[in-house]
Short mmCIF file of N, CA and C in Angstrom, two decimals:
data_model
loop_
_atom_site.label_atom_id
_atom_site.label_comp_id
_atom_site.label_asym_id
_atom_site.label_seq_id
_atom_site.Cartn_x
_atom_site.Cartn_y
_atom_site.Cartn_z
N MET A 1 5.26 8.42 -11.43
CA MET A 1 4.25 8.31 -9.96
C MET A 1 3.83 7.37 -9.08
N GLY A 2 3.77 7.83 -7.82
CA GLY A 2 2.92 6.68 -6.89
C GLY A 2 2.21 6.07 -7.00
N VAL A 3 1.36 5.50 -5.47
CA VAL A 3 0.78 4.87 -6.00
C VAL A 3 0.76 4.32 -3.81
N VAL A 4 -0.91 4.41 -3.83
CA VAL A 4 -1.32 4.50 -2.66
C VAL A 4 -2.36 3.40 -2.53
N PHE A 5 -1.97 1.99 -2.29
CA PHE A 5 -2.94 0.65 -2.02
C PHE A 5 -3.47 0.86 -0.83
N THR A 6 -4.42 0.90 -1.24
CA THR A 6 -5.75 0.46 0.03
C THR A 6 -6.75 -0.82 -0.63
N ARG A 7 -6.98 -1.64 1.12
CA ARG A 7 -7.72 -3.03 0.88
C ARG A 7 -8.28 -2.31 2.43
N ILE A 8 -9.53 -2.10 2.29
CA ILE A 8 -10.79 -2.34 3.27
C ILE A 8 -11.96 -3.50 3.24
N GLY A 9 -11.66 -3.94 4.87
CA GLY A 9 -12.13 -5.05 4.46
C GLY A 9 -13.28 -4.73 5.99
N THR A 10 -14.66 -5.58 5.71
CA THR A 10 -16.10 -4.96 6.54
C THR A 10 -15.87 -6.36 6.87
N PRO A 11 -16.03 -5.77 8.91
CA PRO A 11 -16.09 -7.41 9.50
C PRO A 11 -17.71 -7.69 8.79
N LEU A 12 -17.70 -8.89 9.74
CA LEU A 12 -19.39 -9.23 10.18
C LEU A 12 -19.87 -8.85 11.89
N PRO A 13 -20.34 -9.20 12.13
CA PRO A 13 -20.96 -8.21 12.99
C PRO A 13 -20.26 -9.17 14.07
N GLY A 14 -19.80 -8.29 15.37
CA GLY A 14 -18.87 -9.76 16.02
C GLY A 14 -18.00 -10.31 15.61
N LYS A 15 -17.21 -9.72 15.04
CA LYS A 15 -16.03 -10.21 14.24
C LYS A 15 -15.41 -9.21 14.03
N GLN A 16 -14.67 -7.53 14.47
CA GLN A 16 -14.23 -7.11 14.49
C GLN A 16 -12.78 -7.11 15.15
N ALA A 17 -13.14 -7.89 16.17
CA ALA A 17 -11.26 -7.74 17.21
C ALA A 17 -10.87 -9.06 16.59
N GLU A 18 -11.17 -10.19 15.69
CA GLU A 18 -10.74 -11.01 14.88
C GLU A 18 -10.46 -10.53 13.39
N ALA A 19 -11.18 -9.47 12.67
CA ALA A 19 -10.60 -9.04 11.54
C ALA A 19 -9.57 -8.34 11.59
N PHE A 20 -9.85 -7.90 12.53
CA PHE A 20 -7.62 -6.34 13.42
C PHE A 20 -7.10 -7.12 12.85
N LYS A 21 -7.01 -8.54 13.82
CA LYS A 21 -6.08 -9.66 13.94
C LYS A 21 -5.17 -10.08 13.17
N PHE A 22 -6.23 -9.88 11.80
CA PHE A 22 -5.80 -10.57 11.23
C PHE A 22 -5.27 -9.89 10.14
N VAL A 23 -5.47 -8.32 9.84
CA VAL A 23 -4.96 -7.71 8.78
C VAL A 23 -3.85 -7.74 9.92
N LYS A 24 -3.85 -7.41 10.41
CA LYS A 24 -2.67 -6.83 11.78
C LYS A 24 -1.57 -8.22 11.00
N GLU A 25 -1.51 -9.59 11.13
CA GLU A 25 -0.72 -9.77 10.79
C GLU A 25 -0.59 -10.41 9.33
N ARG A 26 -1.51 -10.07 8.63
CA ARG A 26 -0.83 -10.23 7.05
C ARG A 26 -0.72 -9.10 6.77
N ALA A 27 -0.64 -8.06 7.34
CA ALA A 27 0.41 -6.72 6.81
C ALA A 27 1.82 -7.24 7.62
N ALA A 28 2.12 -7.55 8.31
CA ALA A 28 3.60 -7.81 8.89
C ALA A 28 4.38 -9.29 8.68
N ALA A 29 3.30 -9.73 7.62
CA ALA A 29 3.85 -11.11 6.92
C ALA A 29 4.57 -10.13 5.48
N VAL A 30 3.47 -9.64 5.48
CA VAL A 30 3.46 -9.15 3.84
C VAL A 30 5.30 -8.06 3.83
N ASN A 31 4.64 -7.18 4.66
CA ASN A 31 6.39 -6.30 5.02
C ASN A 31 7.06 -7.47 5.05
N ALA A 32 7.59 -8.50 5.88
CA ALA A 32 8.51 -9.13 5.89
C ALA A 32 8.88 -9.69 5.08
N ALA A 33 7.89 -10.68 4.41
CA ALA A 33 8.08 -11.09 2.89
C ALA A 33 9.04 -10.43 1.49
N TYR A 34 8.14 -9.38 1.59
CA TYR A 34 8.32 -8.09 0.01
C TYR A 34 8.86 -6.85 0.58
N GLY A 35 9.11 -6.51 1.98
CA GLY A 35 10.00 -5.17 2.56
C GLY A 35 9.12 -4.25 2.08
N THR A 36 7.82 -3.93 2.00
CA THR A 36 6.93 -3.46 2.60
C THR A 36 6.77 -2.79 3.53
N GLN A 37 5.99 -1.38 3.32
CA GLN A 37 5.59 -0.96 4.85
C GLN A 37 3.99 -0.94 5.40
N ALA A 38 3.54 -1.85 4.76
CA ALA A 38 2.02 -1.84 5.21
C ALA A 38 1.19 -1.04 6.32
N GLU A 39 0.78 -0.74 6.90
CA GLU A 39 0.57 0.25 8.09
C GLU A 39 -1.52 -0.35 7.95
N VAL A 40 -1.78 -1.06 8.72
CA VAL A 40 -3.03 -1.34 9.51
C VAL A 40 -3.65 -0.16 10.31
N HIS A 41 -5.55 0.44 9.73
CA HIS A 41 -5.54 1.55 10.39
C HIS A 41 -7.13 0.86 10.67
N VAL A 42 -8.00 1.14 11.82
CA VAL A 42 -8.99 1.08 12.31
C VAL A 42 -10.28 2.11 12.26
N ARG A 43 -11.24 1.91 11.17
CA ARG A 43 -12.59 3.37 11.21
C ARG A 43 -12.46 3.20 12.02
N LEU A 44 -12.77 5.08 12.57
CA LEU A 44 -13.81 5.79 13.36
C LEU A 44 -14.66 6.12 12.47
N GLY A 45 -15.78 6.21 13.36
CA GLY A 45 -17.18 6.23 12.65
C GLY A 45 -17.59 5.71 11.31
N GLY A 46 -18.38 5.46 10.80
CA GLY A 46 -18.82 5.26 8.85
C GLY A 46 -19.47 3.60 10.19
N PRO A 47 -18.77 2.38 8.93
CA PRO A 47 -19.44 1.26 9.09
C PRO A 47 -18.30 1.06 9.95
N ILE A 48 -18.92 0.32 11.37
CA ILE A 48 -18.68 0.32 12.76
C ILE A 48 -17.42 -1.17 13.27
N GLY A 49 -16.05 -1.21 13.27
CA GLY A 49 -14.82 -1.92 13.09
C GLY A 49 -14.06 -1.80 11.45
N GLN A 50 -14.61 -1.63 10.51
CA GLN A 50 -13.80 -1.64 9.53
C GLN A 50 -12.39 -1.60 9.37
N VAL A 51 -11.59 -2.04 9.30
CA VAL A 51 -9.72 -2.18 9.13
C VAL A 51 -9.85 -1.60 7.88
N VAL A 52 -8.86 -1.46 7.60
CA VAL A 52 -8.30 -1.04 6.36
C VAL A 52 -6.46 -1.35 6.58
N MET A 53 -5.91 -1.67 5.45
CA MET A 53 -4.46 -1.52 5.50
C MET A 53 -4.15 -1.06 3.89
N VAL A 54 -2.88 -0.11 4.47
CA VAL A 54 -2.75 0.44 3.10
C VAL A 54 -0.88 0.18 2.86
N SER A 55 -0.62 0.83 1.87
CA SER A 55 0.74 0.75 1.67
C SER A 55 0.73 1.53 0.49
N ARG A 56 2.28 2.05 0.72
CA ARG A 56 2.25 3.10 -0.63
C ARG A 56 4.11 2.23 -1.85
N HIS A 57 3.74 2.68 -2.95
CA HIS A 57 4.81 2.11 -3.93
C HIS A 57 5.11 3.31 -4.73
N LYS A 58 5.63 3.05 -5.27
CA LYS A 58 7.10 3.53 -6.53
C LYS A 58 6.43 4.07 -7.40
N SER A 59 5.27 2.67 -8.02
CA SER A 59 4.66 2.45 -9.17
C SER A 59 3.33 1.78 -8.99
N VAL A 60 2.67 1.81 -10.49
CA VAL A 60 1.67 0.28 -10.89
C VAL A 60 2.31 -0.35 -10.70
N GLN A 61 4.05 -0.83 -11.50
CA GLN A 61 4.20 -1.26 -12.46
C GLN A 61 4.65 -2.08 -10.53
N GLU A 62 4.92 -1.52 -9.64
CA GLU A 62 5.59 -2.45 -8.81
C GLU A 62 5.00 -3.10 -7.66
N LEU A 63 4.00 -2.37 -7.54
CA LEU A 63 2.33 -2.46 -7.26
C LEU A 63 2.25 -4.07 -7.60
N GLU A 64 1.41 -4.30 -8.73
CA GLU A 64 1.65 -5.42 -9.75
C GLU A 64 2.28 -6.17 -9.43
N GLU A 65 3.66 -6.05 -9.37
CA GLU A 65 4.55 -7.21 -9.15
C GLU A 65 4.14 -8.07 -7.49
N ILE A 66 4.15 -7.35 -6.90
CA ILE A 66 4.21 -7.35 -5.16
C ILE A 66 2.85 -8.10 -5.57
N LYS A 67 1.92 -7.42 -5.62
CA LYS A 67 0.40 -7.73 -5.71
C LYS A 67 -0.03 -9.67 -6.29
N ARG A 68 0.78 -10.06 -7.61
CA ARG A 68 1.04 -11.03 -8.35
C ARG A 68 2.29 -11.86 -6.84
N ARG A 69 2.99 -12.02 -6.43
CA ARG A 69 3.59 -12.75 -5.49
C ARG A 69 3.26 -13.02 -4.49
N VAL A 70 1.92 -12.31 -4.07
CA VAL A 70 1.17 -11.99 -2.72
C VAL A 70 -0.08 -12.95 -3.51
N ILE A 71 -0.84 -13.11 -4.40
CA ILE A 71 -1.49 -14.14 -4.15
C ILE A 71 -1.20 -15.37 -5.03
N GLU A 72 0.59 -15.78 -5.53
CA GLU A 72 0.36 -16.96 -5.52
C GLU A 72 1.62 -17.30 -3.78
N ASP A 73 1.74 -16.50 -3.01
CA ASP A 73 2.68 -17.53 -2.25
C ASP A 73 0.78 -17.01 -0.70
N SER A 74 0.07 -16.35 -1.26
CA SER A 74 -1.31 -16.75 -0.16
C SER A 74 -1.45 -18.41 -0.26
N ALA A 75 -1.18 -18.83 -1.95
CA ALA A 75 -2.26 -19.91 -3.40
C ALA A 75 -0.91 -20.82 -2.20
N LYS A 76 0.03 -20.54 -2.03
CA LYS A 76 1.15 -21.96 -1.64
C LYS A 76 0.85 -22.40 0.08
N GLY A 77 0.01 -21.08 0.70
CA GLY A 77 -0.06 -21.40 1.83
C GLY A 77 1.23 -21.06 3.19
N ALA A 78 1.40 -20.26 2.14
CA ALA A 78 3.03 -19.00 3.00
C ALA A 78 2.92 -17.47 2.87
N LEU A 79 1.50 -17.37 3.28
CA LEU A 79 0.74 -15.91 3.63
C LEU A 79 0.22 -16.18 4.46
N PRO A 80 -0.68 -15.65 5.60
CA PRO A 80 -1.85 -15.76 6.40
C PRO A 80 -3.09 -15.31 5.35
N VAL A 81 -3.63 -16.30 5.12
CA VAL A 81 -4.97 -15.38 4.59
C VAL A 81 -6.63 -15.86 5.35
N SER A 82 -7.32 -15.09 5.27
CA SER A 82 -8.26 -14.29 5.44
C SER A 82 -9.03 -15.55 6.56
N PRO A 83 -9.43 -15.95 7.38
CA PRO A 83 -10.20 -17.22 8.15
C PRO A 83 -11.69 -16.77 7.32
N ASP A 84 -12.72 -18.26 6.79
CA ASP A 84 -13.76 -17.71 6.70
C ASP A 84 -14.54 -17.43 7.52
N GLY A 85 -15.79 -16.27 6.82
CA GLY A 85 -16.23 -16.11 7.97
C GLY A 85 -16.57 -14.69 8.97
N VAL A 86 -15.48 -14.08 8.92
CA VAL A 86 -14.91 -13.32 9.86
C VAL A 86 -15.49 -11.14 8.86
N PHE A 87 -15.13 -11.57 7.25
CA PHE A 87 -15.06 -10.47 6.30
C PHE A 87 -16.67 -10.58 6.11
N SER A 88 -17.54 -9.21 5.79
CA SER A 88 -18.76 -9.76 4.88
C SER A 88 -18.28 -9.13 3.56
N SER A 89 -17.59 -8.07 3.42
CA SER A 89 -16.84 -7.69 2.36
C SER A 89 -15.19 -7.12 2.26
N VAL A 90 -14.36 -6.73 0.73
CA VAL A 90 -13.77 -6.74 0.99
C VAL A 90 -13.32 -5.60 -0.25
N GLU A 91 -12.40 -4.76 -0.14
CA GLU A 91 -12.47 -3.54 -0.56
C GLU A 91 -11.14 -2.77 -1.11
N ASP A 92 -10.36 -3.18 -2.67
CA ASP A 92 -9.43 -2.33 -3.14
C ASP A 92 -9.26 -1.17 -3.58
N ALA A 93 -8.47 -0.59 -3.38
CA ALA A 93 -8.30 0.83 -4.22
C ALA A 93 -7.35 1.62 -4.37
N ILE A 94 -6.56 1.76 -4.89
CA ILE A 94 -5.66 1.89 -6.17
C ILE A 94 -5.06 3.85 -6.21
N TRP A 95 -4.81 4.62 -5.17
CA TRP A 95 -4.67 6.05 -5.78
C TRP A 95 -3.34 6.79 -5.87
N LEU A 96 -3.28 7.66 -7.18
CA LEU A 96 -2.73 7.36 -7.79
C LEU A 96 -1.90 8.90 -7.40
N THR A 97 -0.35 9.28 -6.59
CA THR A 97 0.37 9.88 -6.10
C THR A 97 1.24 10.57 -6.70
N LYS A 98 1.82 12.04 -6.89
CA LYS A 98 1.88 13.01 -7.22
C LYS A 98 3.75 13.17 -7.30
#
């Protein structure tokens, strides 16, 4: 069963451009490092400036393996990490597909 992973970041007021720039950089780094094809989108309507990174995976196991590597590599400084004072909240969701 396939999986769609989303990470939604809600920027603090006045930080929308910085949030979008960071998420684009993070997605590009993750794509290059792990062969994913994460996409970045900005929400139109609702909380202004929300940014979402979306990736698709073959299984929950594949997603979990990539997430573990991302966490390790972020801690080592190999991937960009969210700058302080840009996001008010970040929420992950995992969606199962047929």
